[in-house]
Short mmCIF file of C-alpha atoms in Angstrom, two decimals:
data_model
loop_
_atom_site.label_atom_id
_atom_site.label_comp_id
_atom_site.label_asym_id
_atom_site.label_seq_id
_atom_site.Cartn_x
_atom_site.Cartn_y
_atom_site.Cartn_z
CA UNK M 346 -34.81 -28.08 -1.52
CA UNK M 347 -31.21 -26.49 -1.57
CA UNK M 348 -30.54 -25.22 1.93
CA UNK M 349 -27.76 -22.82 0.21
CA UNK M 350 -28.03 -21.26 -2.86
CA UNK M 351 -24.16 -21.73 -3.67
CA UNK M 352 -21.18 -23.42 -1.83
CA UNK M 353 -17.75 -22.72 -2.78
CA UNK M 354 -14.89 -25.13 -1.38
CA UNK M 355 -11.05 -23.97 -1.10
CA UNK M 356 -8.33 -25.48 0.16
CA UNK M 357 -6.61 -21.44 0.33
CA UNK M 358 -9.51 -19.61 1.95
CA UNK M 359 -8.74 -16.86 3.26
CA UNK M 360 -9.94 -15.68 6.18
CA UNK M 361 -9.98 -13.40 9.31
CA UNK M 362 -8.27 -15.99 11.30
CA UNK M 363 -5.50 -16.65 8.44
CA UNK M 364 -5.74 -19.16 5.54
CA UNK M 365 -6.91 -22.84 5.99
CA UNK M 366 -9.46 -24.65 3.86
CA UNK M 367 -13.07 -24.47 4.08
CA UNK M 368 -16.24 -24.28 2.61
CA UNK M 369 -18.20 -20.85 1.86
CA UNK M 370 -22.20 -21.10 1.52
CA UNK M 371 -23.83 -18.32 -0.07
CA UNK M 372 -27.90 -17.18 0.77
CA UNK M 373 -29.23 -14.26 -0.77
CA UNK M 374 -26.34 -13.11 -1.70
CA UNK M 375 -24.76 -13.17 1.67
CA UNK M 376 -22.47 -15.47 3.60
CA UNK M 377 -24.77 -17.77 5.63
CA UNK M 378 -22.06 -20.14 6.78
CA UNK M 379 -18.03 -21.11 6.48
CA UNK M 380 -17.91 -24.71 6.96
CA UNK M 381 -14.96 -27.61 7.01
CA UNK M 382 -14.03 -28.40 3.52
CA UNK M 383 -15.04 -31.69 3.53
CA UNK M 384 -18.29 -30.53 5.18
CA UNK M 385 -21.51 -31.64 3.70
CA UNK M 386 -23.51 -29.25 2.64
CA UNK M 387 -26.98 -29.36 0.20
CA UNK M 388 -26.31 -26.08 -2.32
CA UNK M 389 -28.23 -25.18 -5.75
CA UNK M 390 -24.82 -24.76 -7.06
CA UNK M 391 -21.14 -25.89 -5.59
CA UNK M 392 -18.09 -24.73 -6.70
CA UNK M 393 -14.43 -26.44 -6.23
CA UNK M 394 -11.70 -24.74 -6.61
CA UNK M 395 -8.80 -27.10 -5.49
CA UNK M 396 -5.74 -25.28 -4.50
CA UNK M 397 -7.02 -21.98 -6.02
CA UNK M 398 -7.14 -19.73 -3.23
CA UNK M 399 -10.67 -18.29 -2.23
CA UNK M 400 -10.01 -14.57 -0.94
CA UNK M 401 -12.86 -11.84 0.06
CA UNK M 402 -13.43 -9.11 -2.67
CA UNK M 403 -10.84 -6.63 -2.57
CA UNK M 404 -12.22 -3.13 -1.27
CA UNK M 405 -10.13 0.24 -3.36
CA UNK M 406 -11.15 2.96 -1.47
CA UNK M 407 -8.67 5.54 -3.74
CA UNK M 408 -10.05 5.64 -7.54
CA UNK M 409 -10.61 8.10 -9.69
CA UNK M 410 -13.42 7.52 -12.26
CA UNK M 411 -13.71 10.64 -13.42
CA UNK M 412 -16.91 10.54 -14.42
CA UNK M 413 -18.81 12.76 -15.38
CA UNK M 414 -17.12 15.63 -17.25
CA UNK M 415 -13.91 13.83 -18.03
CA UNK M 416 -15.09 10.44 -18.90
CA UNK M 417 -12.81 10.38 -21.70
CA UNK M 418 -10.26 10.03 -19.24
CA UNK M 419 -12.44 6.94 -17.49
CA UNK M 420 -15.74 6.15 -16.77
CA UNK M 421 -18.36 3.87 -14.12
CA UNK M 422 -18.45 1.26 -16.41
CA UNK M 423 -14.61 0.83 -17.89
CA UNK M 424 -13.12 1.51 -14.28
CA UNK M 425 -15.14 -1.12 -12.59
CA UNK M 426 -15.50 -3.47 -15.57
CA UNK M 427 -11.27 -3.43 -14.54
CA UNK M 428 -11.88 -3.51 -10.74
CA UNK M 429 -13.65 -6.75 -10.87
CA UNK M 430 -11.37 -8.14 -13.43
CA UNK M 431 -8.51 -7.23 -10.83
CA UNK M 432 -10.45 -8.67 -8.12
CA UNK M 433 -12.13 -5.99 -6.28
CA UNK M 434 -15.81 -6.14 -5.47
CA UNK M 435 -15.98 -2.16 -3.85
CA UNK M 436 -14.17 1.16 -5.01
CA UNK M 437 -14.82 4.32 -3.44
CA UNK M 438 -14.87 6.81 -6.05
CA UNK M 439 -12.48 10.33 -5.53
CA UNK M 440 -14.74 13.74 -5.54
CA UNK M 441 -12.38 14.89 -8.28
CA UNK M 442 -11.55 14.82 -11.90
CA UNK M 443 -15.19 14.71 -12.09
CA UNK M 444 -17.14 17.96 -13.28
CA UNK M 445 -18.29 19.31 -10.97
CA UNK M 446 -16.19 18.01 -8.07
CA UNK M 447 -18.25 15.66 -5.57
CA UNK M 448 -18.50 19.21 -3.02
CA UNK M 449 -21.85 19.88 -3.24
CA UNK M 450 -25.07 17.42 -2.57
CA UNK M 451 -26.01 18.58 -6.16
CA UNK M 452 -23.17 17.23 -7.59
CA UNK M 453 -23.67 14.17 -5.91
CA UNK M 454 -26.80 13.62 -6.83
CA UNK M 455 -25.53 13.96 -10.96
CA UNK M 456 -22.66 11.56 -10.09
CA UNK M 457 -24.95 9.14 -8.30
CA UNK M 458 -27.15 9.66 -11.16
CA UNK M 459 -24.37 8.96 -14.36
CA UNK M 460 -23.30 6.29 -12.97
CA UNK M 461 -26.69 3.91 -11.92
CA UNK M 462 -26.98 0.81 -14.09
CA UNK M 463 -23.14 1.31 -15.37
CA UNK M 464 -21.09 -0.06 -12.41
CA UNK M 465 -19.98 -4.19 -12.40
CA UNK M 466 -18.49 -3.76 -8.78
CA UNK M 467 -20.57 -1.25 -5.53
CA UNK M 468 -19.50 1.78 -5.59
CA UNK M 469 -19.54 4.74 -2.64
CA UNK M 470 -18.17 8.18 -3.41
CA UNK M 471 -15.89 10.54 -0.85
CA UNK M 472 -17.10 14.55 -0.60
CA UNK M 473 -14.40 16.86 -0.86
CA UNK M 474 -13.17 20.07 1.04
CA UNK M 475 -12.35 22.84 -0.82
CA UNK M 476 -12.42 26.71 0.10
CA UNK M 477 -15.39 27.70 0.89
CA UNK M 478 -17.87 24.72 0.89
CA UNK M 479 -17.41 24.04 4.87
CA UNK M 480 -21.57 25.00 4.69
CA UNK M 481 -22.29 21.94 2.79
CA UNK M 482 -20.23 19.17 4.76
CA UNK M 483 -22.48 18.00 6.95
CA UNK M 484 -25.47 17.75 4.18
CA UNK M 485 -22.74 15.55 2.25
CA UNK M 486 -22.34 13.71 5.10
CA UNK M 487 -25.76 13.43 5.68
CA UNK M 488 -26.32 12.15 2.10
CA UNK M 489 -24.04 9.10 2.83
CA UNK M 490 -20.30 10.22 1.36
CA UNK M 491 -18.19 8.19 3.60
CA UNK M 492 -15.10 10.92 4.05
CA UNK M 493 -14.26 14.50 2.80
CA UNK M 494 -10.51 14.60 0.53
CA UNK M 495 -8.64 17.71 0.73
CA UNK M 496 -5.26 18.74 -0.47
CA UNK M 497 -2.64 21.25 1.29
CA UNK M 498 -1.10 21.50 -2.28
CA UNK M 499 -2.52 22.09 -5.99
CA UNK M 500 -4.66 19.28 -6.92
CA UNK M 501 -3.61 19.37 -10.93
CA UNK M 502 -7.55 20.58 -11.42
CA UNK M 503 -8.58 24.00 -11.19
CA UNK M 504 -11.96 23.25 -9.61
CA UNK M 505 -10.93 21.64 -6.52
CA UNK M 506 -8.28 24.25 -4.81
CA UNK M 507 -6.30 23.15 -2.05
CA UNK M 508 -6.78 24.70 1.68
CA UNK M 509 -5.06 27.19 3.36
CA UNK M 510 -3.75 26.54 6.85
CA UNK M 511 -7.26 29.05 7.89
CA UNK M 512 -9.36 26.49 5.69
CA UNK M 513 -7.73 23.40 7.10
CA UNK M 514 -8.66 24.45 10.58
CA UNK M 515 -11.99 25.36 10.37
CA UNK M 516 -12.57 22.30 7.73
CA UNK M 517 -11.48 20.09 10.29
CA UNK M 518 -13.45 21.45 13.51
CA UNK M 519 -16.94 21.07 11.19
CA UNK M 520 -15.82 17.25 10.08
CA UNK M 521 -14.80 16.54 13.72
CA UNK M 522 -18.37 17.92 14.86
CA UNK M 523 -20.52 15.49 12.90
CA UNK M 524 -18.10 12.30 13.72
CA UNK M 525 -16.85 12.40 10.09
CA UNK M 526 -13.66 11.67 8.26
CA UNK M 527 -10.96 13.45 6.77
CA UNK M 528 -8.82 12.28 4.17
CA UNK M 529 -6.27 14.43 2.97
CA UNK M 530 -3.07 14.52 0.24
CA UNK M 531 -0.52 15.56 2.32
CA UNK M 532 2.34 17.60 1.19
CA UNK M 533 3.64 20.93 2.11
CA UNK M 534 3.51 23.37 -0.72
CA UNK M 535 6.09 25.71 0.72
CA UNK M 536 8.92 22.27 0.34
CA UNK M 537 7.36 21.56 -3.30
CA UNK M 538 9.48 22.88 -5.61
CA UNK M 539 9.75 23.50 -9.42
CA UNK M 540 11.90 20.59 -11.29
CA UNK M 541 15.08 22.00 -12.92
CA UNK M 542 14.39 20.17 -15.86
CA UNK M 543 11.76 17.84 -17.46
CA UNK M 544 13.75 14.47 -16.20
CA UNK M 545 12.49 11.95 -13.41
CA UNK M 546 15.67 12.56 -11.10
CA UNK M 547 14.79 16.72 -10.87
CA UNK M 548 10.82 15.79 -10.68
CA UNK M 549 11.44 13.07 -7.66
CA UNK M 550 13.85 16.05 -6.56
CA UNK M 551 11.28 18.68 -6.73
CA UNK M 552 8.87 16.73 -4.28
CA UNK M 553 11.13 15.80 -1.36
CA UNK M 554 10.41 13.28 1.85
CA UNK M 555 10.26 16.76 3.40
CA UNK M 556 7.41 17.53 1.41
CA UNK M 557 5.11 14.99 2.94
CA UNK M 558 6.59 15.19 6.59
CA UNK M 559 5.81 18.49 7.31
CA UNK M 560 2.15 17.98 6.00
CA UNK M 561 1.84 14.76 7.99
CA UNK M 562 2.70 16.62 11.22
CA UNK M 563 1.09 19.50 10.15
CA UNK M 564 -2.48 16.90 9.96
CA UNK M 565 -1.53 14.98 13.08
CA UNK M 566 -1.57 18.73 14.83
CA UNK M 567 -4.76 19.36 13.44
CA UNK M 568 -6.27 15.98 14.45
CA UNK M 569 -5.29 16.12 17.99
CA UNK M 570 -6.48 19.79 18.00
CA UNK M 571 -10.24 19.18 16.79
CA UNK M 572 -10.23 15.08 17.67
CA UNK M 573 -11.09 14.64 13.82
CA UNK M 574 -10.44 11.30 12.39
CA UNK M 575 -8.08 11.72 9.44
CA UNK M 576 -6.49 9.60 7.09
CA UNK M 577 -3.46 10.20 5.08
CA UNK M 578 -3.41 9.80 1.35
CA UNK M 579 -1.15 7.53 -1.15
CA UNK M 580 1.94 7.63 1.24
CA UNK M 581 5.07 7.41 -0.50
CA UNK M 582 7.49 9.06 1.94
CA UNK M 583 8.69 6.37 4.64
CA UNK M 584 10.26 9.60 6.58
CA UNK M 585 6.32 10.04 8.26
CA UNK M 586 6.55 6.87 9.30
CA UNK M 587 7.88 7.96 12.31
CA UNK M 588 5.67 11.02 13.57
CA UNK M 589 2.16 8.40 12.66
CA UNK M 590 3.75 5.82 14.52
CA UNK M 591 4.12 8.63 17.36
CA UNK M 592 0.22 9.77 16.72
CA UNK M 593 -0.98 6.46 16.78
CA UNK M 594 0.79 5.07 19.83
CA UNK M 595 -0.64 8.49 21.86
CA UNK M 596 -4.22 7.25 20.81
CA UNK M 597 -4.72 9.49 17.95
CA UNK M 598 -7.41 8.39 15.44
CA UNK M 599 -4.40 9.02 12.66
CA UNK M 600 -4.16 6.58 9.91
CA UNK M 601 -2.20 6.17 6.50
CA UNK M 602 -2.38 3.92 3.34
CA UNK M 603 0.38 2.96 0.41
CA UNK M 604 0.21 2.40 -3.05
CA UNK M 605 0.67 -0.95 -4.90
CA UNK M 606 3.83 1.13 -7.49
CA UNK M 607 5.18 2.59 -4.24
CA UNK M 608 5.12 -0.74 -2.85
CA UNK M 609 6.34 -2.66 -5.95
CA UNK M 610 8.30 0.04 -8.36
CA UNK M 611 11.27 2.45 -7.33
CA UNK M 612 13.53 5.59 -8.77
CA UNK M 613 15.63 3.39 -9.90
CA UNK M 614 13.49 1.20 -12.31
CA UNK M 615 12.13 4.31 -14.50
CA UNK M 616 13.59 3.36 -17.79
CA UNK M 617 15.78 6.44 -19.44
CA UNK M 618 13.98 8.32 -22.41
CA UNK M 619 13.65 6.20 -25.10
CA UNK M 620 14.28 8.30 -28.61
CA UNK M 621 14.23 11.64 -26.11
CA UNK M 622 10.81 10.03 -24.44
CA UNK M 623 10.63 10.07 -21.38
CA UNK M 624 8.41 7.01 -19.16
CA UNK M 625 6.14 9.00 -18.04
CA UNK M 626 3.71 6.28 -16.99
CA UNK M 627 5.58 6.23 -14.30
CA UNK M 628 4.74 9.76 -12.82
CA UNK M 629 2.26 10.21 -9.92
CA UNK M 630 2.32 12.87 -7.01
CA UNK M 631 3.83 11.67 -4.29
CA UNK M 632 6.56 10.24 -6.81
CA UNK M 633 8.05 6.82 -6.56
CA UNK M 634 10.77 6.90 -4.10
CA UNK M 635 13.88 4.67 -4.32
CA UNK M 636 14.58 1.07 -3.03
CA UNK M 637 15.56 1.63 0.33
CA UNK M 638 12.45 4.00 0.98
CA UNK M 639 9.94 1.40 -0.56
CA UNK M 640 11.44 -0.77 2.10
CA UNK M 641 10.61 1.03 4.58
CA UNK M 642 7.33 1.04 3.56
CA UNK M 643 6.99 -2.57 3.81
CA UNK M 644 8.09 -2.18 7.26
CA UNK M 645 5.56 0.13 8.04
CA UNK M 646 2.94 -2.03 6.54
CA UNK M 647 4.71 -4.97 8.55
CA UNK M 648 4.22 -2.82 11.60
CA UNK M 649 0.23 -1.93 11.01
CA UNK M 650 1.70 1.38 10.89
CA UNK M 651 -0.20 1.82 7.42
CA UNK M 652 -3.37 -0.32 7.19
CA UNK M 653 -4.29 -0.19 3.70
CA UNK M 654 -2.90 -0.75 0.08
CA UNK M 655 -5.06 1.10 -2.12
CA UNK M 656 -4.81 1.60 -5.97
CA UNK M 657 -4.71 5.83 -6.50
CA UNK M 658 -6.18 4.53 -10.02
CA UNK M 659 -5.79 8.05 -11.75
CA UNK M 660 -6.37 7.67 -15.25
CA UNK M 661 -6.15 9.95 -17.82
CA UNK M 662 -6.01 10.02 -22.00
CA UNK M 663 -2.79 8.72 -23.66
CA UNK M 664 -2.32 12.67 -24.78
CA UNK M 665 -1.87 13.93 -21.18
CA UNK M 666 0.85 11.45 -20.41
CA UNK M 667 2.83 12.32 -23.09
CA UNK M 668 5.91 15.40 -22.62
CA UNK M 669 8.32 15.27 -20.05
CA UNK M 670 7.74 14.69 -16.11
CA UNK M 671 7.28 18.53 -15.89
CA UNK M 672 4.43 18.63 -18.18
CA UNK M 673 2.61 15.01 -18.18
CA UNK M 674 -0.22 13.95 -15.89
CA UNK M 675 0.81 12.94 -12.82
CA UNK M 676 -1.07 9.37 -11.78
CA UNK M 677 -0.69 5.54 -12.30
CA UNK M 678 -4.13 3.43 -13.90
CA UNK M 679 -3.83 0.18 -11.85
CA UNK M 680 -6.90 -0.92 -10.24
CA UNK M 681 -7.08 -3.83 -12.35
CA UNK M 682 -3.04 -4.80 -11.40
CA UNK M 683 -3.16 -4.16 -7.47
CA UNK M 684 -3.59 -7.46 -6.59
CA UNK M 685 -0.74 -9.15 -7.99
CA UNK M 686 1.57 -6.26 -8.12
CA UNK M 687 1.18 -6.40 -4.28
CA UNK M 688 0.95 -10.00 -4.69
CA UNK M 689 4.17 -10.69 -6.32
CA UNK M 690 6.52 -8.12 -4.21
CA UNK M 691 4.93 -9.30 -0.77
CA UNK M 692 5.17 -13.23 -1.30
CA UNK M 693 8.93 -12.29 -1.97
CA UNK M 694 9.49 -10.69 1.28
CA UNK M 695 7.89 -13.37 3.17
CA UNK M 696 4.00 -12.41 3.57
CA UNK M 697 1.07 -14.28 2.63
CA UNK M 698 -2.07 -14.23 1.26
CA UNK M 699 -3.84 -13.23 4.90
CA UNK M 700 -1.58 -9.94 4.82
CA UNK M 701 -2.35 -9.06 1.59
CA UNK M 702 -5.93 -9.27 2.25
CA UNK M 703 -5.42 -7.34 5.56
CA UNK M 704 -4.08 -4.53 3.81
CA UNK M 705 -6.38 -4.37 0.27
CA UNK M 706 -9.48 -5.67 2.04
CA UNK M 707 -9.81 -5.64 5.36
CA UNK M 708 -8.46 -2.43 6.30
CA UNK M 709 -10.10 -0.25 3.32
CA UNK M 710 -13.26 -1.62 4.40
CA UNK M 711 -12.58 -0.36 7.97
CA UNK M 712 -11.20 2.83 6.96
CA UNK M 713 -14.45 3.26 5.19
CA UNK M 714 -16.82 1.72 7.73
CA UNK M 715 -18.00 -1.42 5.41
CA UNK M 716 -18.43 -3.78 7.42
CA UNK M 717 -20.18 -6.34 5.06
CA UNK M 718 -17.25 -5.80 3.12
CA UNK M 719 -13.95 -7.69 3.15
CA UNK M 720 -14.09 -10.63 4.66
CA UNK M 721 -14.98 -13.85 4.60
CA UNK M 722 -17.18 -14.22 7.01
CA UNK M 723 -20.98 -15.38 8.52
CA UNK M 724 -22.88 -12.28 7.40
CA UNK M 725 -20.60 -10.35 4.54
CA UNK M 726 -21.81 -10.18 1.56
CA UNK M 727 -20.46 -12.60 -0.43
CA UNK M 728 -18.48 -10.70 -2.45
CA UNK M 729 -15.66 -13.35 -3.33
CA UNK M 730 -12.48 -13.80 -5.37
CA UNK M 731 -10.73 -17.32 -7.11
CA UNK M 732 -7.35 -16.21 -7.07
CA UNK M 733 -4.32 -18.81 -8.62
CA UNK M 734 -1.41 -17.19 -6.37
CA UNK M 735 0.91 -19.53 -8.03
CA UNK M 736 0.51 -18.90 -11.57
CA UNK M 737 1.70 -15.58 -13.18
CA UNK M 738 1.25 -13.55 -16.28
CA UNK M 739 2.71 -11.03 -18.60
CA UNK M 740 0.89 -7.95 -18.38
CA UNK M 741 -0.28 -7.07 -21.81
CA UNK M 742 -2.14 -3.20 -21.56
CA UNK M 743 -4.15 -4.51 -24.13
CA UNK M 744 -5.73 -7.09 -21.66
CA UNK M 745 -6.86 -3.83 -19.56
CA UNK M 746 -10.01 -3.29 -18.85
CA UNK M 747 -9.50 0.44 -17.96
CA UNK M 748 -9.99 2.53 -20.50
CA UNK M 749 -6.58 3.99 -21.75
CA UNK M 750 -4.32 1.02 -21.28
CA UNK M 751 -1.32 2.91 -20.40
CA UNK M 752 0.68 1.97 -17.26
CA UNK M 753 4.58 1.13 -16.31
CA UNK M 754 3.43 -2.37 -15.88
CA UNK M 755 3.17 -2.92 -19.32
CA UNK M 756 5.65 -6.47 -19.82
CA UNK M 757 6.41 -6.92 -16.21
CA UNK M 758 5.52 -10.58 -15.07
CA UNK M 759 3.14 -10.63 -12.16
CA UNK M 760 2.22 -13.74 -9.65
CA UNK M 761 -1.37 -14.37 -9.38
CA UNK M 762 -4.13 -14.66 -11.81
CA UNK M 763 -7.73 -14.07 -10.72
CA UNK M 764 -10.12 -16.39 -11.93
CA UNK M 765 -13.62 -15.18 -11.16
CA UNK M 766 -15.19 -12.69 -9.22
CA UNK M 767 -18.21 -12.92 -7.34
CA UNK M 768 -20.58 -9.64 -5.98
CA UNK M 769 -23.27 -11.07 -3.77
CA UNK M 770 -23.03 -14.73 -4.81
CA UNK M 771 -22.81 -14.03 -8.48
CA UNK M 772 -19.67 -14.39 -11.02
CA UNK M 773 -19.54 -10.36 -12.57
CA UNK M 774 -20.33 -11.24 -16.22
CA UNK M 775 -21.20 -8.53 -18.58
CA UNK M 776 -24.14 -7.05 -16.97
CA UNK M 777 -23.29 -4.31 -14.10
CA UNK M 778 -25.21 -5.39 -11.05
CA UNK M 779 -22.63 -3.27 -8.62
CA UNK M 780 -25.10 -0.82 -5.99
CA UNK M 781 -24.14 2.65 -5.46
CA UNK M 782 -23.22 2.30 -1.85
CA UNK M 783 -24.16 5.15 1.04
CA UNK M 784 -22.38 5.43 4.45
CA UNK M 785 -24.61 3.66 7.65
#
């Protein structure tokens, strides 16, 4: 008999303690041992994949399915069916543009409910905090959400309001009671302003560095005040790099992710209207910053200042992008690009392969409290990606598995294909086998 029921060999594995080859055996859908390369082992089936690199499952803990209620702006099955294509094996699903928002056990139970059967990659959803649902946090929590999202500015959706300072406060002090975690899109409505015309310059105007500063400090406050845990949303402003870095060094349990377009696109690269169009695939809230900022950003990655790259997949239908940057949608659909976006732009400054999967694996799966999750490693589940880091591709929307393929990546050459995913042991075909995933 088979002492494994799968061995996969790499000469690029990737894993906690950097990149080096080795062998990955697979029982029961978990990691039972990471062996020498040459190592033999007895398996059902074995795998080589050369100089293809052998990475852990990527873990997107910002998404937006949508799901139900605006499915025809995504869906379980079209925004995983993309994740897995793009190499992640876990998303954590946003409590809104779903209807009803994820604020109520109730409507967790009808999200939990739409999407069994329908998901190719696990899936775990964040509550939310809105006014007035402070009552039903802890049953939320208590139902296995893994966070609560709240905004200090409009959300774009009527249904999930942002908080007052009052709201914050007390939101905070009943999150911080049960040990849970706040994650919150941080950016002071009182800097926001209107844009003085429908162009990208008077948008990225209109939502200053500023913006997000002041709501930064205004969360670290809050979080030293209560001893929450809080995590700061889809930063795009390297100004707050300073005042975390600040939190963080005193101790404070402050963290802060990026964005793979922050990361990878700037100001400067949104194309002028075409035929009085303007690109606005490119808008999303925080807006792309220029060069030098995004720079910045890489430091603070660099610096474990920010610990994850996460997608902000925000999809919506091809009619709510169109207008100008006043009127159009504000979010990027990437979850099935992350990887090499990040990919291509961090090889160029210098990182490899074991960042990267710090940053999209590693620390997502931390921030969530995953701990079977992204890594390669004796007791994971073998969640596992075949990723050619030297080979690149056009990307061609039409080769998008999300499902409006509309994104400012479209024609951009990207470095790394993925060439099969694995979710506990098994290449994701076309039958979902994901699990809707609850926090321990």
């Amino acid at each position: 008999m088979s002492a494994y029921d799968l061995v996969i060999r790499s000469r690029r594995a990737v894993l906690p303690d950097g990149e080096r080859p080795a062998s990955v055996a697979v029982t029961n859908g978990t990691i039972a041992a990471v062996e020498p390369h040459g190592a033999v082992l007895a398996a059902a089936t074995e795998i080589d994949l050369g100089d293809t690199a052998l990475l852990p499952g990527l873990v997107d803990t910002h998404v937006h399915i949508n799901e139900p209620g605006r499915t025809e702006w995504e869906g379980f099955a079209t925004a995983t069916r993309a994740a897995a294509a793009g190499g992640v094996t876990t998303l954590v699903d946003m409590p809104l543009n779903s209807l009803p928002p994820t604020t109520l056990p109730s409507a967790l139970a009808v999200k939990r409910d739409v999407a069994e059967g329908r998901v190719f990659v696990d899936v775990g959803f964040w509550g939310g905090a809105i006014p007035g649902n402070v009552p039903a946090l802890r049953a939320l929590h208590d139902d296995g959400v893994f966070g609560f999202k709240c905004f200090t500015a409009d959300s774009g959706v009527p249904e999930f309001p942002p908080l007052s300072q009052e709201e914050m406060n007390e939101a905070f002090a009943e999150i911080a009671s049960f040990g849970g975690l706040i994650i919150v899109h941080a950016e002071d409505p009182a800097v926001l302003a209107a844009p003085a015309d429908g162009g990208y310059p008077a948008f990225v105007a209109s939502r200053p560095p500023s913006a997000e500063r002041s709501a930064v400090e205004q969360v670290i406050k809050l979080a030293e005040q209560t001893g929450v845990r809080a995590h700061i949303l889809h930063l795009s402003a390297a100004d707050c790099l300073e005042p975390l870095a600040e939190a963080q060094a005193r101790g404070l349990a402050v963290t802060a992710e990026t964005c793979p377009h922050y990361l990878t696109l700037s100001a400067e690269d949104v194309p002028a209207p075409v035929d009085g169009l303007p690109s606005t695939s490119y808008k999303c809230c925080p807006p792309i910053r220029d060069a030098g900022n995004r720079e910045e950003l890489w430091r603070g990655l660099a610096d474990g200042v920010i610990s994850c790259v996460v997608t902000d997949h925000s999809p919506c239908t091809p009619e709510l992008k169109r207008g100008d940057f006043v009127s159009a949608w504000g979010g990027i659909a990437s979850v099935q690009l992350g990887l090499p976006a990040v990919w291509s732009a961090a090889r160029a400054r210098g990182h490899g392969l074991d960042a990267v999967v710090r940053w999209m694996a590693e620390g997502p799966a931390a921030l969530a409290g995953l701990p079977a999750k992204g890594r390669i490693a004796v007791g994971s589940d073998a969640d596992l990606v075949a990723f050619a880091a030297d080979e690149s591709f056009v990307v061609d929307p039409a080769a998008l598995h999300h499902r409006h393929p509309v994104t400012p990546y479209a024609g951009r050459v990207l470095s790394g294909v993925v060439q099969a995913t694995w979710l506990r042991g098994e290449v994701v075909g076309d039958t979902p086998r994901g699990e809707l995933l609850r926090r321990k």
